[in-house]
PDB file of C-alpha atoms in Angstrom:
ATOM      1  CA  MET A  28     -49.692 -69.075 -42.177  1.00 43.00           C
ATOM      2  CA  LEU A  29     -48.156 -70.524 -38.515  1.00 46.00           C
ATOM      3  CA  GLU A  30     -50.969 -69.634 -36.011  1.00 57.00           C
ATOM      4  CA  GLY A  31     -49.480 -68.825 -32.304  1.00 68.00           C
ATOM      5  CA  VAL A  32     -51.830 -66.354 -30.858  1.00 71.00           C
ATOM      6  CA  ALA A  33     -50.280 -63.410 -29.783  1.00 82.00           C
ATOM      7  CA  GLU A  34     -49.894 -62.589 -26.118  1.00 78.00           C
ATOM      8  CA  LYS A  35     -53.560 -61.766 -24.859  1.00 79.00           C
ATOM      9  CA  PRO A  36     -53.910 -58.370 -22.974  1.00 82.00           C
ATOM     10  CA  THR A  37     -54.838 -58.979 -19.129  1.00 74.00           C
ATOM     11  CA  GLU A  38     -58.513 -57.772 -19.722  1.00 71.00           C
ATOM     12  CA  PHE A  39     -59.510 -60.126 -21.994  1.00 82.00           C
ATOM     13  CA  GLU A  40     -60.952 -63.545 -20.819  1.00 80.00           C
ATOM     14  CA  ASP A  41     -59.353 -65.177 -23.679  1.00 87.00           C
ATOM     15  CA  ALA A  42     -58.691 -65.001 -27.270  1.00 91.00           C
ATOM     16  CA  VAL A  43     -62.359 -65.443 -27.997  1.00 93.00           C
ATOM     17  CA  THR A  44     -63.353 -62.293 -26.046  1.00 90.00           C
ATOM     18  CA  TRP A  45     -60.104 -60.219 -27.384  1.00 92.00           C
ATOM     19  CA  ALA A  46     -61.518 -60.980 -31.012  1.00 93.00           C
ATOM     20  CA  ALA A  47     -64.746 -60.190 -30.442  1.00 92.00           C
ATOM     21  CA  TRP A  48     -64.096 -56.731 -28.653  1.00 92.00           C
ATOM     22  CA  LEU A  49     -61.656 -55.792 -31.626  1.00 93.00           C
ATOM     23  CA  TYR A  50     -64.184 -56.782 -34.345  1.00 93.00           C
ATOM     24  CA  TYR A  51     -67.244 -55.028 -32.530  1.00 90.00           C
ATOM     25  CA  ALA A  52     -66.140 -52.331 -30.295  1.00 88.00           C
ATOM     26  CA  ASP A  53     -62.885 -51.167 -31.797  1.00 88.00           C
ATOM     27  CA  GLU A  54     -64.553 -51.964 -35.499  1.00 88.00           C
ATOM     28  CA  MET A  55     -61.566 -53.555 -36.675  1.00 92.00           C
ATOM     29  CA  THR A  56     -61.866 -55.842 -39.959  1.00 91.00           C
ATOM     30  CA  GLN A  57     -61.255 -59.634 -39.849  1.00 92.00           C
ATOM     31  CA  SER A  58     -58.089 -59.595 -41.515  1.00 91.00           C
ATOM     32  CA  GLU A  59     -56.688 -56.580 -39.190  1.00 93.00           C
ATOM     33  CA  ILE A  60     -57.779 -58.629 -36.430  1.00 95.00           C
ATOM     34  CA  ALA A  61     -55.993 -62.014 -37.685  1.00 93.00           C
ATOM     35  CA  LYS A  62     -52.901 -59.926 -37.899  1.00 93.00           C
ATOM     36  CA  ALA A  63     -53.272 -58.280 -34.754  1.00 93.00           C
ATOM     37  CA  LEU A  64     -53.575 -62.050 -32.817  1.00 94.00           C
ATOM     38  CA  ASN A  65     -51.185 -63.819 -35.515  1.00 92.00           C
ATOM     39  CA  VAL A  66     -53.736 -66.295 -36.626  1.00 93.00           C
ATOM     40  CA  SER A  67     -55.580 -67.315 -39.782  1.00 92.00           C
ATOM     41  CA  ARG A  68     -58.698 -65.378 -40.886  1.00 91.00           C
ATOM     42  CA  ALA A  69     -60.593 -68.292 -41.153  1.00 91.00           C
ATOM     43  CA  THR A  70     -59.956 -68.603 -37.144  1.00 94.00           C
ATOM     44  CA  ILE A  71     -61.405 -65.378 -36.196  1.00 94.00           C
ATOM     45  CA  VAL A  72     -64.474 -65.945 -38.282  1.00 94.00           C
ATOM     46  CA  ASN A  73     -64.397 -69.423 -35.704  1.00 95.00           C
ATOM     47  CA  TYR A  74     -64.208 -67.024 -32.848  1.00 94.00           C
ATOM     48  CA  LEU A  75     -66.685 -64.650 -33.668  1.00 95.00           C
ATOM     49  CA  GLN A  76     -69.087 -67.226 -34.330  1.00 94.00           C
ATOM     50  CA  GLU A  77     -68.174 -68.925 -30.982  1.00 95.00           C
ATOM     51  CA  ALA A  78     -68.622 -65.393 -29.155  1.00 93.00           C
ATOM     52  CA  ARG A  79     -72.196 -65.506 -30.459  1.00 92.00           C
ATOM     53  CA  GLU A  80     -72.635 -69.354 -29.203  1.00 93.00           C
ATOM     54  CA  ARG A  81     -71.286 -68.538 -26.064  1.00 92.00           C
ATOM     55  CA  GLY A  82     -73.051 -65.480 -25.577  1.00 91.00           C
ATOM     56  CA  ILE A  83     -70.282 -62.893 -25.334  1.00 89.00           C
ATOM     57  CA  VAL A  84     -72.183 -60.940 -28.463  1.00 88.00           C
ATOM     58  CA  SER A  85     -75.743 -60.338 -28.555  1.00 84.00           C
ATOM     59  CA  ILE A  86     -76.527 -58.745 -31.763  1.00 77.00           C
ATOM     60  CA  ARG A  87     -79.743 -56.735 -31.742  1.00 74.00           C
ATOM     61  CA  LEU A  88     -81.134 -55.100 -34.902  1.00 68.00           C
ATOM     62  CA  ASN A  89     -81.813 -51.407 -34.105  1.00 71.00           C
ATOM     63  CA  THR A  90     -85.746 -50.858 -34.528  1.00 70.00           C
ATOM     64  CA  GLN A  91     -85.388 -47.680 -36.904  1.00 74.00           C
ATOM     65  CA  ALA A  92     -82.822 -49.692 -38.988  1.00 73.00           C
ATOM     66  CA  SER A  93     -85.312 -53.309 -39.339  1.00 77.00           C
ATOM     67  CA  GLY A  94     -88.278 -50.765 -40.271  1.00 85.00           C
ATOM     68  CA  ARG A  95     -86.441 -48.981 -42.900  1.00 87.00           C
ATOM     69  CA  THR A  96     -85.237 -52.923 -44.120  1.00 87.00           C
ATOM     70  CA  GLU A  97     -89.238 -53.924 -44.169  1.00 91.00           C
ATOM     71  CA  ILE A  98     -90.271 -50.613 -46.064  1.00 93.00           C
ATOM     72  CA  ALA A  99     -87.390 -51.523 -48.759  1.00 94.00           C
ATOM     73  CA  ARG A 100     -88.637 -55.147 -48.711  1.00 91.00           C
ATOM     74  CA  ARG A 101     -92.640 -54.269 -49.122  1.00 95.00           C
ATOM     75  CA  LEU A 102     -91.624 -51.551 -51.935  1.00 96.00           C
ATOM     76  CA  MET A 103     -89.658 -54.604 -54.025  1.00 95.00           C
ATOM     77  CA  ASP A 104     -92.554 -56.749 -53.742  1.00 96.00           C
ATOM     78  CA  ARG A 105     -95.216 -53.938 -54.700  1.00 97.00           C
ATOM     79  CA  PHE A 106     -93.010 -52.799 -57.829  1.00 97.00           C
ATOM     80  CA  GLY A 107     -91.051 -55.529 -58.777  1.00 97.00           C
ATOM     81  CA  LEU A 108     -88.228 -53.980 -58.234  1.00 96.00           C
ATOM     82  CA  ASP A 109     -84.673 -56.038 -57.584  1.00 94.00           C
ATOM     83  CA  GLY A 110     -83.505 -53.840 -54.897  1.00 93.00           C
ATOM     84  CA  ALA A 111     -84.256 -51.286 -52.540  1.00 94.00           C
ATOM     85  CA  LEU A 112     -82.451 -48.880 -50.245  1.00 93.00           C
ATOM     86  CA  VAL A 113     -84.581 -46.996 -47.302  1.00 94.00           C
ATOM     87  CA  ILE A 114     -82.668 -44.007 -45.986  1.00 93.00           C
ATOM     88  CA  PRO A 115     -83.618 -42.468 -42.359  1.00 90.00           C
ATOM     89  CA  THR A 116     -85.804 -39.280 -42.903  1.00 86.00           C
ATOM     90  CA  GLY A 117     -84.121 -35.909 -42.147  1.00 77.00           C
ATOM     91  CA  GLU A 118     -84.305 -32.384 -42.888  1.00 71.00           C
ATOM     92  CA  ASP A 119     -85.566 -31.368 -46.389  1.00 69.00           C
ATOM     93  CA  ARG A 120     -82.580 -29.393 -47.461  1.00 74.00           C
ATOM     94  CA  ASP A 121     -80.251 -32.105 -46.282  1.00 89.00           C
ATOM     95  CA  LEU A 122     -82.547 -34.906 -48.778  1.00 94.00           C
ATOM     96  CA  VAL A 123     -80.588 -34.681 -52.016  1.00 94.00           C
ATOM     97  CA  ARG A 124     -77.424 -34.816 -50.521  1.00 94.00           C
ATOM     98  CA  ARG A 125     -78.153 -37.630 -48.234  1.00 95.00           C
ATOM     99  CA  LEU A 126     -79.981 -39.668 -50.960  1.00 96.00           C
ATOM    100  CA  GLY A 127     -76.759 -38.825 -53.296  1.00 96.00           C
ATOM    101  CA  ASP A 128     -74.802 -40.618 -50.722  1.00 95.00           C
ATOM    102  CA  ALA A 129     -76.867 -43.598 -50.659  1.00 94.00           C
ATOM    103  CA  GLY A 130     -77.229 -43.795 -54.571  1.00 96.00           C
ATOM    104  CA  ALA A 131     -73.473 -43.348 -54.460  1.00 96.00           C
ATOM    105  CA  ARG A 132     -73.103 -46.669 -52.437  1.00 93.00           C
ATOM    106  CA  VAL A 133     -75.612 -48.538 -54.198  1.00 94.00           C
ATOM    107  CA  LEU A 134     -74.241 -47.651 -57.513  1.00 96.00           C
ATOM    108  CA  ALA A 135     -70.464 -48.304 -56.361  1.00 94.00           C
ATOM    109  CA  ASP A 136     -71.356 -51.685 -54.998  1.00 91.00           C
ATOM    110  CA  GLN A 137     -72.910 -52.914 -58.461  1.00 94.00           C
ATOM    111  CA  ILE A 138     -69.988 -51.689 -60.540  1.00 96.00           C
ATOM    112  CA  LYS A 139     -67.981 -54.406 -62.321  1.00 95.00           C
ATOM    113  CA  GLN A 140     -65.192 -54.097 -65.152  1.00 97.00           C
ATOM    114  CA  GLY A 141     -66.546 -53.577 -68.420  1.00 97.00           C
ATOM    115  CA  ASP A 142     -69.597 -51.741 -67.270  1.00 98.00           C
ATOM    116  CA  VAL A 143     -70.921 -49.328 -69.316  1.00 98.00           C
ATOM    117  CA  ILE A 144     -73.085 -46.753 -66.954  1.00 98.00           C
ATOM    118  CA  GLY A 145     -75.592 -44.478 -68.508  1.00 97.00           C
ATOM    119  CA  VAL A 146     -76.272 -41.033 -66.593  1.00 96.00           C
ATOM    120  CA  ALA A 147     -78.923 -38.685 -66.358  1.00 93.00           C
ATOM    121  CA  TRP A 148     -79.190 -35.204 -65.261  1.00 89.00           C
ATOM    122  CA  GLY A 149     -80.624 -33.494 -62.299  1.00 90.00           C
ATOM    123  CA  ARG A 150     -79.701 -32.429 -58.627  1.00 92.00           C
ATOM    124  CA  THR A 151     -79.598 -35.981 -56.919  1.00 95.00           C
ATOM    125  CA  VAL A 152     -77.732 -37.174 -59.894  1.00 96.00           C
ATOM    126  CA  LEU A 153     -75.298 -34.700 -59.864  1.00 95.00           C
ATOM    127  CA  SER A 154     -74.959 -35.787 -55.925  1.00 96.00           C
ATOM    128  CA  VAL A 155     -74.766 -39.477 -56.568  1.00 97.00           C
ATOM    129  CA  ALA A 156     -71.866 -38.271 -58.951  1.00 96.00           C
ATOM    130  CA  ASN A 157     -70.145 -36.038 -56.451  1.00 95.00           C
ATOM    131  CA  GLN A 158     -70.288 -38.428 -53.455  1.00 95.00           C
ATOM    132  CA  ILE A 159     -69.279 -41.844 -54.692  1.00 96.00           C
ATOM    133  CA  THR A 160     -66.124 -43.888 -54.159  1.00 93.00           C
ATOM    134  CA  LEU A 161     -64.650 -47.080 -55.370  1.00 91.00           C
ATOM    135  CA  PRO A 162     -63.152 -49.337 -52.541  1.00 84.00           C
ATOM    136  CA  ASP A 163     -61.104 -50.516 -55.194  1.00 88.00           C
ATOM    137  CA  PRO A 164     -60.307 -49.399 -58.469  1.00 91.00           C
ATOM    138  CA  VAL A 165     -62.101 -51.072 -61.571  1.00 95.00           C
ATOM    139  CA  ASN A 166     -60.821 -51.468 -65.049  1.00 96.00           C
ATOM    140  CA  ASP A 167     -62.320 -50.702 -68.411  1.00 97.00           C
ATOM    141  CA  LEU A 168     -65.410 -48.520 -67.154  1.00 98.00           C
ATOM    142  CA  THR A 169     -67.486 -46.121 -69.186  1.00 98.00           C
ATOM    143  CA  VAL A 170     -69.958 -43.166 -68.370  1.00 98.00           C
ATOM    144  CA  VAL A 171     -72.153 -41.768 -71.134  1.00 97.00           C
ATOM    145  CA  GLN A 172     -74.241 -38.996 -71.408  1.00 96.00           C
ATOM    146  CA  VAL A 173     -78.057 -40.289 -72.272  1.00 95.00           C
ATOM    147  CA  SER A 174     -79.610 -37.206 -73.164  1.00 92.00           C
ATOM    148  CA  GLY A 175     -78.541 -34.094 -75.157  1.00 89.00           C
ATOM    149  CA  SER A 176     -76.725 -31.059 -73.795  1.00 84.00           C
ATOM    150  CA  SER A 177     -78.953 -27.879 -72.174  1.00 73.00           C
ATOM    151  CA  THR A 178     -78.948 -24.471 -72.737  1.00 61.00           C
ATOM    152  CA  GLY A 179     -80.290 -24.222 -69.129  1.00 58.00           C
ATOM    153  CA  GLU A 180     -79.186 -24.269 -65.982  1.00 58.00           C
ATOM    154  CA  PRO A 181     -75.717 -25.352 -65.847  1.00 63.00           C
ATOM    155  CA  ASP A 182     -75.104 -26.764 -62.271  1.00 75.00           C
ATOM    156  CA  PHE A 183     -76.843 -29.927 -62.829  1.00 80.00           C
ATOM    157  CA  SER A 184     -76.402 -30.476 -66.461  1.00 87.00           C
ATOM    158  CA  PRO A 185     -76.037 -33.799 -68.046  1.00 89.00           C
ATOM    159  CA  GLU A 186     -72.538 -33.246 -69.157  1.00 90.00           C
ATOM    160  CA  LEU A 187     -71.518 -31.919 -65.631  1.00 92.00           C
ATOM    161  CA  CYS A 188     -72.970 -35.222 -63.912  1.00 94.00           C
ATOM    162  CA  THR A 189     -71.226 -37.399 -66.550  1.00 95.00           C
ATOM    163  CA  SER A 190     -68.043 -35.660 -66.693  1.00 95.00           C
ATOM    164  CA  LEU A 191     -67.857 -35.904 -62.762  1.00 96.00           C
ATOM    165  CA  LEU A 192     -68.889 -39.278 -61.980  1.00 97.00           C
ATOM    166  CA  SER A 193     -66.374 -40.363 -64.707  1.00 97.00           C
ATOM    167  CA  SER A 194     -63.931 -38.293 -63.222  1.00 96.00           C
ATOM    168  CA  ARG A 195     -64.702 -39.872 -59.614  1.00 96.00           C
ATOM    169  CA  ILE A 196     -64.719 -43.480 -60.749  1.00 97.00           C
ATOM    170  CA  ARG A 197     -61.672 -43.081 -63.485  1.00 96.00           C
ATOM    171  CA  ALA A 198     -63.899 -44.111 -66.240  1.00 97.00           C
ATOM    172  CA  ARG A 199     -63.908 -42.995 -69.826  1.00 97.00           C
ATOM    173  CA  CYS A 200     -66.174 -40.079 -70.295  1.00 96.00           C
ATOM    174  CA  VAL A 201     -68.367 -39.992 -73.381  1.00 94.00           C
ATOM    175  CA  ASN A 202     -70.668 -36.756 -73.935  1.00 92.00           C
ATOM    176  CA  LEU A 203     -73.234 -36.780 -76.190  1.00 90.00           C
ATOM    177  CA  LEU A 204     -72.418 -33.886 -78.602  1.00 84.00           C
ATOM    178  CA  ALA A 205     -75.965 -32.625 -79.511  1.00 89.00           C
ATOM    179  CA  PRO A 206     -78.522 -30.083 -77.770  1.00 89.00           C
ATOM    180  CA  ALA A 207     -81.438 -31.994 -75.470  1.00 87.00           C
ATOM    181  CA  VAL A 208     -84.007 -30.179 -77.948  1.00 88.00           C
ATOM    182  CA  LEU A 209     -84.186 -29.263 -81.331  1.00 90.00           C
ATOM    183  CA  SER A 210     -86.423 -26.859 -83.439  1.00 89.00           C
ATOM    184  CA  THR A 211     -87.948 -29.712 -85.349  1.00 93.00           C
ATOM    185  CA  ARG A 212     -88.492 -33.062 -85.772  1.00 93.00           C
ATOM    186  CA  GLU A 213     -87.165 -33.254 -89.027  1.00 94.00           C
ATOM    187  CA  LEU A 214     -83.707 -31.296 -88.052  1.00 94.00           C
ATOM    188  CA  ARG A 215     -83.803 -33.757 -85.228  1.00 92.00           C
ATOM    189  CA  ASP A 216     -84.033 -37.127 -87.370  1.00 93.00           C
ATOM    190  CA  MET A 217     -81.413 -35.848 -89.750  1.00 93.00           C
ATOM    191  CA  LEU A 218     -78.857 -34.984 -87.183  1.00 91.00           C
ATOM    192  CA  LEU A 219     -79.260 -38.803 -86.003  1.00 91.00           C
ATOM    193  CA  GLU A 220     -77.960 -39.829 -89.261  1.00 93.00           C
ATOM    194  CA  GLU A 221     -74.763 -38.244 -88.709  1.00 92.00           C
ATOM    195  CA  PRO A 222     -71.872 -40.873 -88.135  1.00 93.00           C
ATOM    196  CA  VAL A 223     -70.541 -39.751 -84.721  1.00 90.00           C
ATOM    197  CA  LEU A 224     -74.189 -39.672 -83.261  1.00 91.00           C
ATOM    198  CA  LYS A 225     -74.961 -42.972 -84.311  1.00 93.00           C
ATOM    199  CA  LYS A 226     -71.836 -44.208 -82.938  1.00 93.00           C
ATOM    200  CA  GLN A 227     -72.510 -42.468 -79.780  1.00 92.00           C
ATOM    201  CA  PHE A 228     -76.106 -43.948 -79.809  1.00 93.00           C
ATOM    202  CA  ASP A 229     -74.618 -47.199 -80.184  1.00 94.00           C
ATOM    203  CA  LEU A 230     -72.883 -46.721 -76.963  1.00 94.00           C
ATOM    204  CA  ILE A 231     -75.809 -45.355 -75.045  1.00 94.00           C
ATOM    205  CA  HIS A 232     -77.627 -48.811 -76.507  1.00 94.00           C
ATOM    206  CA  SER A 233     -75.040 -50.857 -75.032  1.00 95.00           C
ATOM    207  CA  THR A 234     -74.951 -49.421 -71.425  1.00 97.00           C
ATOM    208  CA  ASN A 235     -75.672 -52.346 -68.255  1.00 97.00           C
ATOM    209  CA  ARG A 236     -76.524 -49.472 -65.763  1.00 98.00           C
ATOM    210  CA  ILE A 237     -77.992 -46.202 -65.686  1.00 98.00           C
ATOM    211  CA  LEU A 238     -78.521 -43.668 -62.990  1.00 98.00           C
ATOM    212  CA  PHE A 239     -81.420 -41.511 -63.104  1.00 97.00           C
ATOM    213  CA  GLY A 240     -83.640 -39.074 -60.834  1.00 96.00           C
ATOM    214  CA  VAL A 241     -86.925 -38.245 -60.906  1.00 96.00           C
ATOM    215  CA  GLY A 242     -88.958 -34.821 -61.397  1.00 93.00           C
ATOM    216  CA  ASP A 243     -92.265 -33.233 -60.452  1.00 92.00           C
ATOM    217  CA  VAL A 244     -93.753 -30.765 -62.740  1.00 91.00           C
ATOM    218  CA  GLY A 245     -94.801 -28.772 -59.884  1.00 87.00           C
ATOM    219  CA  ALA A 246     -94.069 -24.585 -59.779  1.00 82.00           C
ATOM    220  CA  LYS A 247     -90.381 -24.994 -58.409  1.00 80.00           C
ATOM    221  CA  SER A 248     -89.519 -28.360 -60.283  1.00 85.00           C
ATOM    222  CA  THR A 249     -86.012 -28.786 -61.688  1.00 82.00           C
ATOM    223  CA  VAL A 250     -87.567 -29.160 -65.235  1.00 84.00           C
ATOM    224  CA  ARG A 251     -88.797 -25.947 -64.922  1.00 84.00           C
ATOM    225  CA  ILE A 252     -85.432 -24.496 -64.720  1.00 80.00           C
ATOM    226  CA  SER A 253     -83.779 -26.941 -66.794  1.00 77.00           C
ATOM    227  CA  GLY A 254     -84.044 -25.050 -70.127  1.00 74.00           C
ATOM    228  CA  ILE A 255     -85.502 -28.386 -72.203  1.00 79.00           C
ATOM    229  CA  ALA A 256     -88.644 -27.144 -72.236  1.00 84.00           C
ATOM    230  CA  SER A 257     -90.848 -23.772 -72.115  1.00 84.00           C
ATOM    231  CA  GLN A 258     -93.050 -23.048 -69.433  1.00 88.00           C
ATOM    232  CA  GLN A 259     -96.076 -23.446 -72.166  1.00 90.00           C
ATOM    233  CA  GLU A 260     -94.799 -26.459 -73.072  1.00 89.00           C
ATOM    234  CA  ILE A 261     -94.298 -27.843 -69.362  1.00 90.00           C
ATOM    235  CA  ASP A 262     -97.781 -26.356 -68.935  1.00 91.00           C
ATOM    236  CA  ASP A 263     -98.882 -28.414 -71.971  1.00 91.00           C
ATOM    237  CA  TYR A 264     -97.728 -31.707 -70.993  1.00 92.00           C
ATOM    238  CA  VAL A 265     -99.475 -31.124 -67.053  1.00 92.00           C
ATOM    239  CA  ARG A 266    -102.681 -30.553 -69.117  1.00 94.00           C
ATOM    240  CA  ASP A 267    -102.760 -33.822 -71.065  1.00 94.00           C
ATOM    241  CA  GLY A 268    -101.718 -35.430 -67.964  1.00 95.00           C
ATOM    242  CA  ALA A 269     -98.134 -35.537 -67.193  1.00 95.00           C
ATOM    243  CA  VAL A 270     -96.943 -35.841 -63.253  1.00 96.00           C
ATOM    244  CA  ALA A 271     -93.310 -36.561 -64.104  1.00 96.00           C
ATOM    245  CA  VAL A 272     -90.318 -36.174 -65.863  1.00 95.00           C
ATOM    246  CA  ILE A 273     -87.560 -38.808 -66.147  1.00 95.00           C
ATOM    247  CA  ILE A 274     -84.678 -38.505 -68.413  1.00 93.00           C
ATOM    248  CA  GLY A 275     -86.241 -35.556 -69.740  1.00 90.00           C
ATOM    249  CA  ARG A 276     -89.201 -37.291 -71.049  1.00 94.00           C
ATOM    250  CA  PHE A 277     -92.979 -36.599 -69.526  1.00 95.00           C
ATOM    251  CA  ILE A 278     -94.999 -39.279 -67.852  1.00 97.00           C
ATOM    252  CA  ASN A 279     -98.688 -39.655 -66.733  1.00 97.00           C
ATOM    253  CA  ALA A 280     -99.608 -41.427 -63.519  1.00 97.00           C
ATOM    254  CA  ALA A 281     -99.707 -44.888 -65.046  1.00 97.00           C
ATOM    255  CA  GLY A 282     -96.116 -44.386 -66.041  1.00 97.00           C
ATOM    256  CA  ASP A 283     -97.100 -44.125 -69.831  1.00 97.00           C
ATOM    257  CA  GLY A 284     -95.092 -41.281 -71.996  1.00 95.00           C
ATOM    258  CA  VAL A 285     -97.068 -38.445 -72.568  1.00 95.00           C
ATOM    259  CA  GLY A 286     -95.480 -37.997 -76.047  1.00 87.00           C
ATOM    260  CA  GLY A 287     -96.129 -34.574 -78.144  1.00 86.00           C
ATOM    261  CA  GLN A 288     -94.205 -32.582 -80.818  1.00 86.00           C
ATOM    262  CA  HIS A 289     -91.822 -31.644 -78.006  1.00 86.00           C
ATOM    263  CA  ASP A 290     -91.047 -35.205 -77.033  1.00 89.00           C
ATOM    264  CA  ALA A 291     -90.461 -35.801 -80.804  1.00 91.00           C
ATOM    265  CA  ARG A 292     -87.738 -33.296 -80.952  1.00 92.00           C
ATOM    266  CA  MET A 293     -85.745 -34.573 -78.153  1.00 91.00           C
ATOM    267  CA  VAL A 294     -82.327 -35.878 -78.615  1.00 93.00           C
ATOM    268  CA  GLY A 295     -81.393 -38.703 -75.828  1.00 93.00           C
ATOM    269  CA  ILE A 296     -82.773 -41.905 -74.713  1.00 95.00           C
ATOM    270  CA  ALA A 297     -86.235 -42.914 -74.987  1.00 95.00           C
ATOM    271  CA  LEU A 298     -88.468 -44.486 -72.425  1.00 96.00           C
ATOM    272  CA  ASP A 299     -88.693 -47.979 -73.951  1.00 96.00           C
ATOM    273  CA  GLU A 300     -84.887 -47.720 -74.462  1.00 96.00           C
ATOM    274  CA  LEU A 301     -84.435 -47.011 -70.821  1.00 96.00           C
ATOM    275  CA  LYS A 302     -86.229 -50.366 -70.004  1.00 96.00           C
ATOM    276  CA  GLN A 303     -84.127 -52.311 -72.458  1.00 96.00           C
ATOM    277  CA  THR A 304     -81.100 -51.470 -69.493  1.00 97.00           C
ATOM    278  CA  PRO A 305     -80.866 -54.505 -67.386  1.00 97.00           C
ATOM    279  CA  ASN A 306     -79.747 -52.335 -64.046  1.00 97.00           C
ATOM    280  CA  ARG A 307     -81.637 -48.857 -63.824  1.00 98.00           C
ATOM    281  CA  ILE A 308     -81.178 -46.818 -60.498  1.00 97.00           C
ATOM    282  CA  CYS A 309     -83.573 -44.577 -59.177  1.00 98.00           C
ATOM    283  CA  VAL A 310     -82.599 -42.127 -57.174  1.00 98.00           C
ATOM    284  CA  ALA A 311     -85.447 -39.860 -55.692  1.00 97.00           C
ATOM    285  CA  GLY A 312     -87.085 -38.978 -52.264  1.00 96.00           C
ATOM    286  CA  GLY A 313     -89.535 -36.376 -50.678  1.00 93.00           C
ATOM    287  CA  LEU A 314     -93.410 -35.799 -50.338  1.00 91.00           C
ATOM    288  CA  SER A 315     -93.175 -33.230 -53.296  1.00 92.00           C
ATOM    289  CA  LYS A 316     -92.597 -36.346 -55.466  1.00 95.00           C
ATOM    290  CA  ILE A 317     -94.561 -38.890 -54.372  1.00 97.00           C
ATOM    291  CA  ASP A 318     -97.161 -39.001 -57.567  1.00 97.00           C
ATOM    292  CA  ALA A 319     -93.694 -38.589 -59.935  1.00 97.00           C
ATOM    293  CA  ILE A 320     -91.757 -41.500 -58.226  1.00 98.00           C
ATOM    294  CA  LEU A 321     -95.286 -43.715 -57.997  1.00 98.00           C
ATOM    295  CA  ALA A 322     -95.631 -43.188 -61.854  1.00 98.00           C
ATOM    296  CA  THR A 323     -91.871 -43.782 -62.291  1.00 98.00           C
ATOM    297  CA  LEU A 324     -92.324 -47.304 -60.425  1.00 98.00           C
ATOM    298  CA  THR A 325     -95.711 -48.115 -61.870  1.00 98.00           C
ATOM    299  CA  GLY A 326     -94.078 -47.580 -65.303  1.00 97.00           C
ATOM    300  CA  GLY A 327     -91.721 -50.052 -64.531  1.00 97.00           C
ATOM    301  CA  TYR A 328     -88.812 -47.680 -65.099  1.00 98.00           C
ATOM    302  CA  ALA A 329     -86.475 -48.697 -62.284  1.00 98.00           C
ATOM    303  CA  THR A 330     -84.743 -51.952 -61.048  1.00 97.00           C
ATOM    304  CA  HIS A 331     -83.312 -50.641 -57.805  1.00 97.00           C
ATOM    305  CA  LEU A 332     -84.902 -47.715 -55.912  1.00 97.00           C
ATOM    306  CA  VAL A 333     -83.160 -45.376 -53.343  1.00 97.00           C
ATOM    307  CA  THR A 334     -85.492 -43.043 -51.458  1.00 97.00           C
ATOM    308  CA  ASP A 335     -86.233 -41.899 -47.581  1.00 96.00           C
ATOM    309  CA  MET A 336     -88.376 -43.062 -45.019  1.00 95.00           C
ATOM    310  CA  ALA A 337     -91.082 -41.001 -45.394  1.00 95.00           C
ATOM    311  CA  THR A 338     -91.352 -41.227 -48.998  1.00 96.00           C
ATOM    312  CA  GLY A 339     -91.360 -45.423 -48.918  1.00 96.00           C
ATOM    313  CA  GLU A 340     -94.227 -45.056 -46.541  1.00 96.00           C
ATOM    314  CA  ALA A 341     -96.130 -42.755 -48.352  1.00 96.00           C
ATOM    315  CA  LEU A 342     -95.559 -44.853 -51.665  1.00 97.00           C
ATOM    316  CA  LEU A 343     -96.875 -47.702 -50.018  1.00 96.00           C
ATOM    317  CA  GLU A 344    -100.121 -46.174 -48.888  1.00 94.00           C
ATOM    318  CA  ARG A 345    -101.103 -45.153 -52.138  1.00 90.00           C
TER     319      ARG A 345
END
């Protein structure tokens, strides 16, 4: 473009100061500033660099923000994660919403054309699905339900989470046409031989991203109202060492699957299949879930973690 800097407002010493003010104070984008000043975006980049060199702009990291970054990096080192985002600790009643917002931003930043995104279930997963937006449209996206449907609580069911996320990002939606748990292992094996389910599981196995939360096994846990298992079955899992539930599967403190007859009757992605997914975003937080999240990370089920500051600090102290 032909450059001829626009007439500078009187209050600014020069174009460099003007550009710095528009960028840092008025929060305009570099492209917007380039248009306002009638120069190229490259010139604005140079102006902003010069503003820092001349001391017009002094960048100081907020101590709380830098603290969260430090915790995130320590979590990555400790658990071998590819990425972590730690949000400020706030009111417990807002935690699911805030985690959902953060998880939505992490997922949105990663989505690329052609992605097949697996979706689990739960309140936090639903919160992500409800808040995600893409800055620009992305073509050829598929969202697939990775665990069977539940007859329990409908407010955070697998089919709802999948449908909502696909709608928000304008993706093809594939719901898993089977119950989460069948009455016998034999019936489950027979059902999985059906051509339509084989085709759906081929798609599940092709997922390159998966979004999931972590459930604890306490008295008020999501799994106890989800309908995927009876209270007695859950109590039996706890007796056998279960401390967490991920995508309907129970794991112990070492991150190993507890297994059992109930697990053998489930329809959905298995724990070893989860680990084979290249990008696995775990969104979970809250001090009541420390044992559950620790087991999940110890088992290597997540490549990316979204959590809150208090949870992150507690995990590192264990």
